[in-house]
Amino acid sequence: MEAVNFLKIAKTDYESLPNVRGRYSFGIPLASLTWFQVGGPAEVIYKPEDTADLQHFLKNCKKIPYFILGAGSNTLVRDGGYDGVVIKLGRGFSKMIIQNDELIVGAAALDRTVSMFAMQHSFSGLEFLVTIPGSIGGAVAMNAGCYGIEIKDILNWVEIIDDQGKLQRLQPSELNFSYRKAVLPKSCVIVCANFKVKLGDAVAIQQKMQGYLNLREESQPTKGRTGGSTFKNPDNNKAWELIDQAQCRGLTIGGAQISEKHCNFMLNTGGASALELENLGEAVRQKVLDFSGQYLEWEIIRIGIGSVQRTITTIT
Ligand SMILES: Cc1cc2nc3c(=O)[nH]c(=O)nc-3n(C[C@H](O)[C@H](O)[C@H](O)COP(=O)(O)OP(=O)(O)OC[C@H]3O[C@@H](n4cnc5c(N)ncnc54)[C@H](O)[C@@H]3O)c2cc1C
């Protein structure tokens, strides 16, 4: 077993937390904030009041590690929790504004809500977002996509606050988008994004959205406690096919299971621990490597303290 060590904040270091107008909460379980519904507590959760408050926090938070949590639909929190500050954007970051053929949305707005909002204003281009269960911040950070379209295809610009507290507007060309990845300035927080939209027919837009939702329902366990695709598709291969060929469909460790419906999805069937889920993922990577010689790279972001049965040491 490989122990994963993280910087600990001594309790006295709480005093070094910047004085903010937003809210700090201490020792709150993160399980309820993620789709997997597993994982230990965050030492501190910080909900900024607004952009200026967040700028002040980032400028002055120099001794304590922090992590930005969106809707938690792509994140696995380990059982030992997160030693540091989890930044959770709330209502002050969920505005949606239409300007001509652009839609400006706060990073905390949910993809689904944004897609519906665009449809209600007869704007097309964001139909695919109705099926992705994350927030806009998470969608930009992960270059989320499906059905042949990704965030990079619709983004005009994004606003971030960097680790010095400076607000910056970045163009897509500055984010080096690739498959499920944006290269963002270190430790920055995305606060809002501007998307291209096109005036269309609301009924046709709604039909397209429903079509996507139906496709999802047929092929994925959309109502399960899952993080979506566990692994990225390797070049010229589909992760689910490799997993299937390696006989991992339905594989379980404790309460963690590889979905029978879509074998690149892991499920918490009820009482799974984060450790069981992560060990199951590692077991699948090993089986796929043994069977096909292909390395699977985690798409799911894993944070916090825990120990995992790491079977493959060449990649993480
Ligand atoms: C049922 C299901 C289906 C899914 N289908 C798809 C799919 O079709 N396509 C796809 O791409 N993904 C899919 N996913 C994965 C997931 O929904 C996306 O990756 C989503 O974009 C993550 O958003 P989030 O807000 O939940 O991010 P989180 O899980 O909270 O965070 C993910 C990463 O984004 C970073 N992040 C979040 N917010 C910010 C911010 N404001 N500023 C800076 N960084 C931030 C986090 O630090 C973390 O590194 C699916 C997940 C589930 C559960």
CSV table of C-alpha atoms and ligand atoms in Angstrom, one decimal:
chain,number,residue,atom,x,y,z
A,1,MET,CA,0.0,0.0,0.0
A,2,GLU,CA,1.3,3.4,-0.9
A,3,ALA,CA,0.6,6.2,1.5
A,4,VAL,CA,-0.3,9.5,0.0
A,5,ASN,CA,0.8,12.4,2.2
A,6,PHE,CA,-0.5,15.9,1.9
A,7,LEU,CA,0.5,19.1,3.6
A,8,LYS,CA,-1.3,19.4,6.9
A,9,ILE,CA,-2.6,22.7,8.3
A,10,ALA,CA,-2.0,22.9,12.0
A,11,LYS,CA,-5.1,24.1,13.7
A,12,THR,CA,-3.3,27.3,14.7
A,13,ASP,CA,-2.8,28.1,11.0
A,14,TYR,CA,-6.5,28.8,10.7
A,15,GLU,CA,-5.4,32.2,12.0
A,16,SER,CA,-3.6,32.8,8.7
A,17,LEU,CA,-6.9,32.5,6.7
A,18,PRO,CA,-7.6,35.8,5.1
A,19,ASN,CA,-10.3,37.9,6.5
A,20,VAL,CA,-13.2,37.6,4.1
A,21,ARG,CA,-16.8,38.7,3.6
A,22,GLY,CA,-17.7,35.2,2.4
A,23,ARG,CA,-18.2,32.2,4.7
A,24,TYR,CA,-15.8,29.7,6.2
A,25,SER,CA,-17.1,26.3,7.5
A,26,PHE,CA,-14.9,23.8,9.2
A,27,GLY,CA,-14.8,20.0,9.0
A,28,ILE,CA,-17.7,19.7,6.6
A,29,PRO,CA,-18.0,16.2,4.9
A,30,LEU,CA,-17.3,16.5,1.2
A,31,ALA,CA,-19.3,13.3,0.4
A,32,SER,CA,-22.5,15.3,0.0
A,33,LEU,CA,-20.8,17.7,-2.4
A,34,THR,CA,-19.7,15.1,-4.9
A,35,TRP,CA,-21.6,12.7,-7.2
A,36,PHE,CA,-19.8,9.6,-5.9
A,37,GLN,CA,-21.0,10.6,-2.4
A,38,VAL,CA,-17.9,9.3,-0.7
A,39,GLY,CA,-14.9,10.9,1.0
A,40,GLY,CA,-13.9,12.6,4.2
A,41,PRO,CA,-14.3,16.2,5.3
A,42,ALA,CA,-12.6,19.4,4.1
A,43,GLU,CA,-10.7,21.2,6.9
A,44,VAL,CA,-12.2,24.4,5.6
A,45,ILE,CA,-14.8,25.2,3.0
A,46,TYR,CA,-14.8,28.8,1.7
A,47,LYS,CA,-17.8,30.2,-0.1
A,48,PRO,CA,-16.8,33.6,-1.5
A,49,GLU,CA,-19.4,36.4,-1.4
A,50,ASP,CA,-18.4,37.8,-4.8
A,51,THR,CA,-15.5,38.3,-7.2
A,52,ALA,CA,-13.8,41.0,-5.1
A,53,ASP,CA,-14.0,38.8,-2.0
A,54,LEU,CA,-12.4,35.9,-3.9
A,55,GLN,CA,-9.7,38.1,-5.2
A,56,HIS,CA,-8.9,39.2,-1.7
A,57,PHE,CA,-8.8,35.6,-0.5
A,58,LEU,CA,-6.5,34.4,-3.4
A,59,LYS,CA,-4.2,37.4,-2.9
A,60,ASN,CA,-3.7,36.7,0.8
A,61,CYS,CA,-4.0,32.9,1.1
A,62,LYS,CA,-0.4,32.0,0.9
A,63,LYS,CA,0.2,29.3,3.5
A,64,ILE,CA,-2.7,27.0,3.0
A,65,PRO,CA,-3.4,24.7,0.0
A,66,TYR,CA,-6.7,25.1,-1.7
A,67,PHE,CA,-8.9,23.2,-4.2
A,68,ILE,CA,-11.8,24.5,-6.3
A,69,LEU,CA,-14.8,22.2,-6.3
A,70,GLY,CA,-17.5,22.7,-8.9
A,71,ALA,CA,-20.5,20.4,-8.9
A,72,GLY,CA,-18.2,17.4,-7.9
A,73,SER,CA,-19.3,15.3,-10.9
A,74,ASN,CA,-15.8,14.5,-11.9
A,75,THR,CA,-14.1,14.4,-8.5
A,76,LEU,CA,-13.3,11.6,-6.1
A,77,VAL,CA,-12.5,12.8,-2.5
A,78,ARG,CA,-10.5,10.3,-0.6
A,79,ASP,CA,-11.7,9.0,2.8
A,80,GLY,CA,-9.2,11.0,4.8
A,81,GLY,CA,-10.7,14.2,3.5
A,82,TYR,CA,-8.9,17.3,2.3
A,83,ASP,CA,-6.4,19.1,4.4
A,84,GLY,CA,-6.7,22.7,3.2
A,85,VAL,CA,-9.5,25.0,1.9
A,86,VAL,CA,-12.1,23.8,-0.6
A,87,ILE,CA,-13.4,26.8,-2.5
A,88,LYS,CA,-17.0,26.4,-3.4
A,89,LEU,CA,-18.6,29.1,-5.6
A,90,GLY,CA,-22.2,29.8,-4.8
A,91,ARG,CA,-25.0,32.1,-5.8
A,92,GLY,CA,-22.8,35.2,-6.5
A,93,PHE,CA,-21.2,33.3,-9.4
A,94,SER,CA,-24.2,31.9,-11.2
A,95,LYS,CA,-25.6,34.8,-13.2
A,96,MET,CA,-26.6,34.3,-16.8
A,97,ILE,CA,-26.7,37.2,-19.2
A,98,ILE,CA,-27.4,37.3,-23.0
A,99,GLN,CA,-25.7,40.0,-25.1
A,100,ASN,CA,-26.5,39.8,-28.8
A,101,ASP,CA,-25.1,36.5,-29.9
A,102,GLU,CA,-23.1,35.8,-26.7
A,103,LEU,CA,-24.1,34.2,-23.4
A,104,ILE,CA,-22.1,35.2,-20.3
A,105,VAL,CA,-22.4,32.8,-17.4
A,106,GLY,CA,-21.0,32.5,-13.9
A,107,ALA,CA,-18.8,29.6,-13.2
A,108,ALA,CA,-21.1,28.1,-10.5
A,109,ALA,CA,-24.1,27.9,-13.0
A,110,LEU,CA,-24.9,24.3,-13.8
A,111,ASP,CA,-24.3,23.2,-17.4
A,112,ARG,CA,-27.9,21.9,-17.6
A,113,THR,CA,-29.4,25.2,-16.3
A,114,VAL,CA,-27.3,27.1,-18.9
A,115,SER,CA,-28.4,24.9,-21.7
A,116,MET,CA,-32.1,25.3,-20.7
A,117,PHE,CA,-31.6,29.1,-20.4
A,118,ALA,CA,-30.2,29.2,-23.9
A,119,MET,CA,-33.1,27.1,-25.2
A,120,GLN,CA,-35.7,29.4,-23.5
A,121,HIS,CA,-34.1,32.3,-25.4
A,122,SER,CA,-34.1,30.4,-28.6
A,123,PHE,CA,-30.3,30.2,-28.7
A,124,SER,CA,-28.7,27.1,-30.1
A,125,GLY,CA,-25.1,25.8,-29.7
A,126,LEU,CA,-25.3,24.7,-26.0
A,127,GLU,CA,-27.7,21.7,-26.4
A,128,PHE,CA,-25.0,19.2,-25.5
A,129,LEU,CA,-24.5,20.8,-22.1
A,130,VAL,CA,-27.9,19.6,-20.9
A,131,THR,CA,-26.5,16.1,-20.5
A,132,ILE,CA,-23.3,17.1,-18.5
A,133,PRO,CA,-23.9,17.2,-14.8
A,134,GLY,CA,-21.2,19.7,-13.9
A,135,SER,CA,-20.8,23.4,-13.4
A,136,ILE,CA,-19.5,25.9,-16.0
A,137,GLY,CA,-16.2,26.2,-14.1
A,138,GLY,CA,-15.7,22.5,-14.2
A,139,ALA,CA,-16.8,22.3,-17.8
A,140,VAL,CA,-14.1,24.8,-18.9
A,141,ALA,CA,-11.4,23.3,-16.6
A,142,MET,CA,-12.1,19.8,-18.1
A,143,ASN,CA,-12.9,20.9,-21.6
A,144,ALA,CA,-16.1,18.9,-21.2
A,145,GLY,CA,-17.8,17.6,-24.2
A,146,CYS,CA,-20.0,15.0,-25.8
A,147,TYR,CA,-21.7,14.1,-29.1
A,148,GLY,CA,-18.8,15.7,-31.1
A,149,ILE,CA,-18.7,19.1,-29.4
A,150,GLU,CA,-16.5,20.4,-26.6
A,151,ILE,CA,-16.3,23.6,-24.6
A,152,LYS,CA,-13.4,24.8,-26.7
A,153,ASP,CA,-15.7,24.9,-29.7
A,154,ILE,CA,-18.2,27.4,-28.2
A,155,LEU,CA,-16.0,29.5,-25.9
A,156,ASN,CA,-15.4,33.2,-26.7
A,157,TRP,CA,-13.4,34.0,-23.5
A,158,VAL,CA,-13.1,33.0,-19.9
A,159,GLU,CA,-12.4,35.2,-16.8
A,160,ILE,CA,-10.2,33.8,-14.1
A,161,ILE,CA,-8.7,35.1,-10.9
A,162,ASP,CA,-5.1,34.1,-10.6
A,163,ASP,CA,-3.2,33.1,-7.5
A,164,GLN,CA,-2.2,36.8,-6.9
A,165,GLY,CA,-5.9,37.8,-6.9
A,166,LYS,CA,-5.7,39.4,-10.3
A,167,LEU,CA,-8.8,39.2,-12.6
A,168,GLN,CA,-7.8,38.2,-16.1
A,169,ARG,CA,-9.7,37.6,-19.3
A,170,LEU,CA,-8.3,34.8,-21.4
A,171,GLN,CA,-8.9,33.8,-25.0
A,172,PRO,CA,-9.4,30.1,-25.9
A,173,SER,CA,-6.0,30.2,-27.7
A,174,GLU,CA,-4.4,30.9,-24.3
A,175,LEU,CA,-5.9,27.8,-22.7
A,176,ASN,CA,-4.2,25.1,-24.9
A,177,PHE,CA,-7.4,23.0,-24.9
A,178,SER,CA,-7.0,19.3,-25.5
A,179,TYR,CA,-9.1,16.3,-24.8
A,180,ARG,CA,-10.7,16.8,-21.4
A,181,LYS,CA,-8.1,19.4,-20.5
A,182,ALA,CA,-7.6,23.1,-20.4
A,183,VAL,CA,-4.2,24.5,-19.4
A,184,LEU,CA,-5.1,27.2,-16.9
A,185,PRO,CA,-2.8,29.5,-14.9
A,186,LYS,CA,-1.6,27.7,-11.7
A,187,SER,CA,-4.2,27.6,-8.9
A,188,CYS,CA,-6.5,30.0,-10.7
A,189,VAL,CA,-10.3,30.1,-10.2
A,190,ILE,CA,-12.6,30.4,-13.2
A,191,VAL,CA,-15.3,33.0,-12.4
A,192,CYS,CA,-17.2,33.3,-15.7
A,193,ALA,CA,-17.3,32.3,-19.3
A,194,ASN,CA,-18.6,33.8,-22.5
A,195,PHE,CA,-20.1,31.4,-25.1
A,196,LYS,CA,-21.1,31.8,-28.7
A,197,VAL,CA,-24.7,31.2,-29.4
A,198,LYS,CA,-26.9,31.4,-32.5
A,199,LEU,CA,-30.5,32.3,-32.8
A,200,GLY,CA,-32.6,29.3,-33.7
A,201,ASP,CA,-35.9,27.6,-33.2
A,202,ALA,CA,-36.7,26.8,-29.6
A,203,VAL,CA,-38.7,23.7,-30.5
A,204,ALA,CA,-35.9,22.3,-32.6
A,205,ILE,CA,-33.4,23.2,-29.9
A,206,GLN,CA,-35.5,21.4,-27.3
A,207,GLN,CA,-35.8,18.3,-29.5
A,208,LYS,CA,-32.1,18.2,-30.0
A,209,MET,CA,-31.6,18.4,-26.2
A,210,GLN,CA,-34.2,15.7,-25.6
A,211,GLY,CA,-32.5,13.5,-28.3
A,212,TYR,CA,-29.2,13.8,-26.4
A,213,LEU,CA,-30.8,13.0,-23.1
A,214,ASN,CA,-32.4,9.9,-24.6
A,215,LEU,CA,-29.1,8.7,-25.9
A,216,ARG,CA,-27.6,9.1,-22.4
A,217,GLU,CA,-30.4,7.3,-20.8
A,218,GLU,CA,-30.0,4.3,-23.1
A,219,SER,CA,-26.3,3.9,-22.6
A,220,GLN,CA,-25.2,5.3,-19.2
A,221,PRO,CA,-26.1,4.9,-15.6
A,222,THR,CA,-27.1,8.6,-15.4
A,223,LYS,CA,-28.8,8.3,-12.0
A,224,GLY,CA,-26.1,6.4,-10.2
A,225,ARG,CA,-23.5,7.7,-7.8
A,226,THR,CA,-20.8,8.0,-10.4
A,227,GLY,CA,-18.1,10.3,-11.7
A,228,GLY,CA,-18.9,9.8,-15.4
A,229,SER,CA,-16.1,8.4,-17.5
A,230,THR,CA,-13.5,7.1,-15.2
A,231,PHE,CA,-10.6,7.0,-17.8
A,232,LYS,CA,-9.8,9.1,-20.8
A,233,ASN,CA,-10.0,7.4,-24.2
A,234,PRO,CA,-6.4,6.5,-25.3
A,235,ASP,CA,-5.5,7.7,-28.8
A,236,ASN,CA,-7.4,5.6,-31.4
A,237,ASN,CA,-9.1,3.5,-28.7
A,238,LYS,CA,-12.2,3.7,-26.6
A,239,ALA,CA,-11.6,3.1,-22.9
A,240,TRP,CA,-14.9,1.2,-22.5
A,241,GLU,CA,-13.9,-1.3,-25.2
A,242,LEU,CA,-10.6,-1.9,-23.6
A,243,ILE,CA,-12.2,-2.4,-20.2
A,244,ASP,CA,-14.8,-4.7,-21.7
A,245,GLN,CA,-12.2,-6.8,-23.5
A,246,ALA,CA,-10.3,-7.1,-20.2
A,247,GLN,CA,-13.4,-8.7,-18.7
A,248,CYS,CA,-14.0,-5.8,-16.2
A,249,ARG,CA,-17.7,-5.1,-16.9
A,250,GLY,CA,-19.5,-5.6,-13.5
A,251,LEU,CA,-16.2,-6.0,-11.6
A,252,THR,CA,-16.7,-5.1,-7.9
A,253,ILE,CA,-14.6,-4.3,-4.9
A,254,GLY,CA,-16.8,-3.9,-1.8
A,255,GLY,CA,-19.5,-1.4,-2.7
A,256,ALA,CA,-17.6,-0.2,-5.8
A,257,GLN,CA,-18.7,-1.5,-9.1
A,258,ILE,CA,-17.8,-1.1,-12.8
A,259,SER,CA,-21.2,-0.4,-14.3
A,260,GLU,CA,-22.8,-3.2,-16.3
A,261,LYS,CA,-24.5,-0.6,-18.5
A,262,HIS,CA,-21.4,1.4,-19.4
A,263,CYS,CA,-18.1,-0.1,-18.3
A,264,ASN,CA,-16.1,3.1,-18.3
A,265,PHE,CA,-18.4,4.3,-15.4
A,266,MET,CA,-17.6,3.3,-11.8
A,267,LEU,CA,-20.5,3.2,-9.4
A,268,ASN,CA,-20.8,3.6,-5.6
A,269,THR,CA,-23.6,1.0,-5.3
A,270,GLY,CA,-24.4,2.2,-1.7
A,271,GLY,CA,-21.8,1.8,1.0
A,272,ALA,CA,-18.6,2.1,-1.1
A,273,SER,CA,-15.6,3.9,0.4
A,274,ALA,CA,-13.4,6.2,-1.7
A,275,LEU,CA,-10.6,3.6,-1.2
A,276,GLU,CA,-12.7,0.8,-2.7
A,277,LEU,CA,-13.5,3.0,-5.7
A,278,GLU,CA,-9.9,4.0,-6.3
A,279,ASN,CA,-8.6,0.5,-5.8
A,280,LEU,CA,-11.2,-0.7,-8.3
A,281,GLY,CA,-10.1,1.8,-10.8
A,282,GLU,CA,-6.4,0.8,-10.3
A,283,ALA,CA,-7.4,-2.9,-10.7
A,284,VAL,CA,-9.1,-2.1,-14.0
A,285,ARG,CA,-6.0,-0.2,-15.2
A,286,GLN,CA,-3.8,-3.2,-14.4
A,287,LYS,CA,-6.2,-5.7,-16.1
A,288,VAL,CA,-6.4,-3.5,-19.2
A,289,LEU,CA,-2.6,-3.2,-19.3
A,290,ASP,CA,-2.2,-7.0,-18.9
A,291,PHE,CA,-4.7,-7.7,-21.6
A,292,SER,CA,-4.0,-5.1,-24.3
A,293,GLY,CA,-0.8,-3.4,-23.3
A,294,GLN,CA,-2.7,0.0,-23.1
A,295,TYR,CA,-2.3,2.4,-20.2
A,296,LEU,CA,-5.5,4.0,-19.1
A,297,GLU,CA,-5.2,7.5,-17.7
A,298,TRP,CA,-7.6,8.6,-15.0
A,299,GLU,CA,-10.1,11.3,-16.2
A,300,ILE,CA,-11.6,11.5,-12.7
A,301,ILE,CA,-9.8,14.0,-10.4
A,302,ARG,CA,-8.8,12.5,-7.1
A,303,ILE,CA,-8.0,14.7,-4.1
A,304,GLY,CA,-7.3,14.3,-0.4
A,305,ILE,CA,-5.7,11.8,2.0
A,306,GLY,CA,-5.9,8.1,1.5
A,307,SER,CA,-3.9,5.1,0.6
A,308,VAL,CA,-4.4,3.2,-2.6
A,309,GLN,CA,-3.3,-0.1,-3.9
A,310,ARG,CA,-1.4,1.3,-6.8
A,311,THR,CA,-0.8,-1.4,-9.4
A,312,ILE,CA,0.7,0.7,-12.1
A,313,THR,CA,3.6,3.0,-11.2
A,314,THR,CA,4.6,4.4,-14.5
A,315,ILE,CA,1.6,6.8,-14.8
A,316,THR,CA,-0.7,8.4,-12.3
B,1,LIG,C1,-23.4,10.9,-15.1
B,1,LIG,C2,-22.2,11.7,-15.6
B,1,LIG,C3,-22.0,11.9,-16.9
B,1,LIG,C4,-20.9,12.6,-17.4
B,1,LIG,N1,-20.8,12.9,-18.8
B,1,LIG,C5,-19.8,13.6,-19.2
B,1,LIG,C6,-19.6,13.9,-20.6
B,1,LIG,O1,-20.4,13.5,-21.4
B,1,LIG,N2,-18.6,14.7,-21.0
B,1,LIG,C7,-17.7,15.2,-20.1
B,1,LIG,O2,-16.8,15.9,-20.6
B,1,LIG,N3,-17.8,14.9,-18.8
B,1,LIG,C8,-18.8,14.2,-18.3
B,1,LIG,N4,-18.9,13.9,-17.0
B,1,LIG,C9,-17.9,14.4,-16.1
B,1,LIG,C10,-18.2,15.8,-15.5
B,1,LIG,O3,-19.5,16.1,-15.4
B,1,LIG,C11,-17.5,16.9,-16.2
B,1,LIG,O4,-16.0,16.7,-16.2
B,1,LIG,C12,-17.8,18.3,-15.6
B,1,LIG,O5,-17.4,19.3,-16.5
B,1,LIG,C13,-17.1,18.5,-14.3
B,1,LIG,O6,-17.7,19.7,-13.7
B,1,LIG,P1,-17.8,19.9,-12.2
B,1,LIG,O7,-18.3,21.2,-11.9
B,1,LIG,O8,-18.7,18.8,-11.6
B,1,LIG,O9,-16.3,19.7,-11.7
B,1,LIG,P2,-15.7,19.1,-10.4
B,1,LIG,O10,-15.8,17.6,-10.4
B,1,LIG,O11,-16.2,19.8,-9.2
B,1,LIG,O12,-14.1,19.5,-10.7
B,1,LIG,C14,-13.5,19.0,-11.8
B,1,LIG,C15,-12.2,19.8,-12.0
B,1,LIG,O13,-12.5,21.1,-12.4
B,1,LIG,C16,-11.9,22.1,-11.6
B,1,LIG,N5,-12.8,23.2,-11.4
B,1,LIG,C17,-14.1,23.1,-11.1
B,1,LIG,N6,-14.6,24.4,-11.0
B,1,LIG,C18,-13.6,25.2,-11.3
B,1,LIG,C19,-13.5,26.6,-11.3
B,1,LIG,N7,-14.5,27.5,-11.1
B,1,LIG,N8,-12.2,27.2,-11.5
B,1,LIG,C20,-11.2,26.4,-11.8
B,1,LIG,N9,-11.2,25.0,-11.7
B,1,LIG,C21,-12.4,24.5,-11.5
B,1,LIG,C22,-11.7,21.3,-10.2
B,1,LIG,O14,-10.7,21.9,-9.5
B,1,LIG,C23,-11.3,19.9,-10.8
B,1,LIG,O15,-10.0,19.9,-11.1
B,1,LIG,C24,-20.0,13.2,-16.5
B,1,LIG,C25,-20.2,12.9,-15.1
B,1,LIG,C26,-21.3,12.2,-14.7
B,1,LIG,C27,-21.4,12.0,-13.2
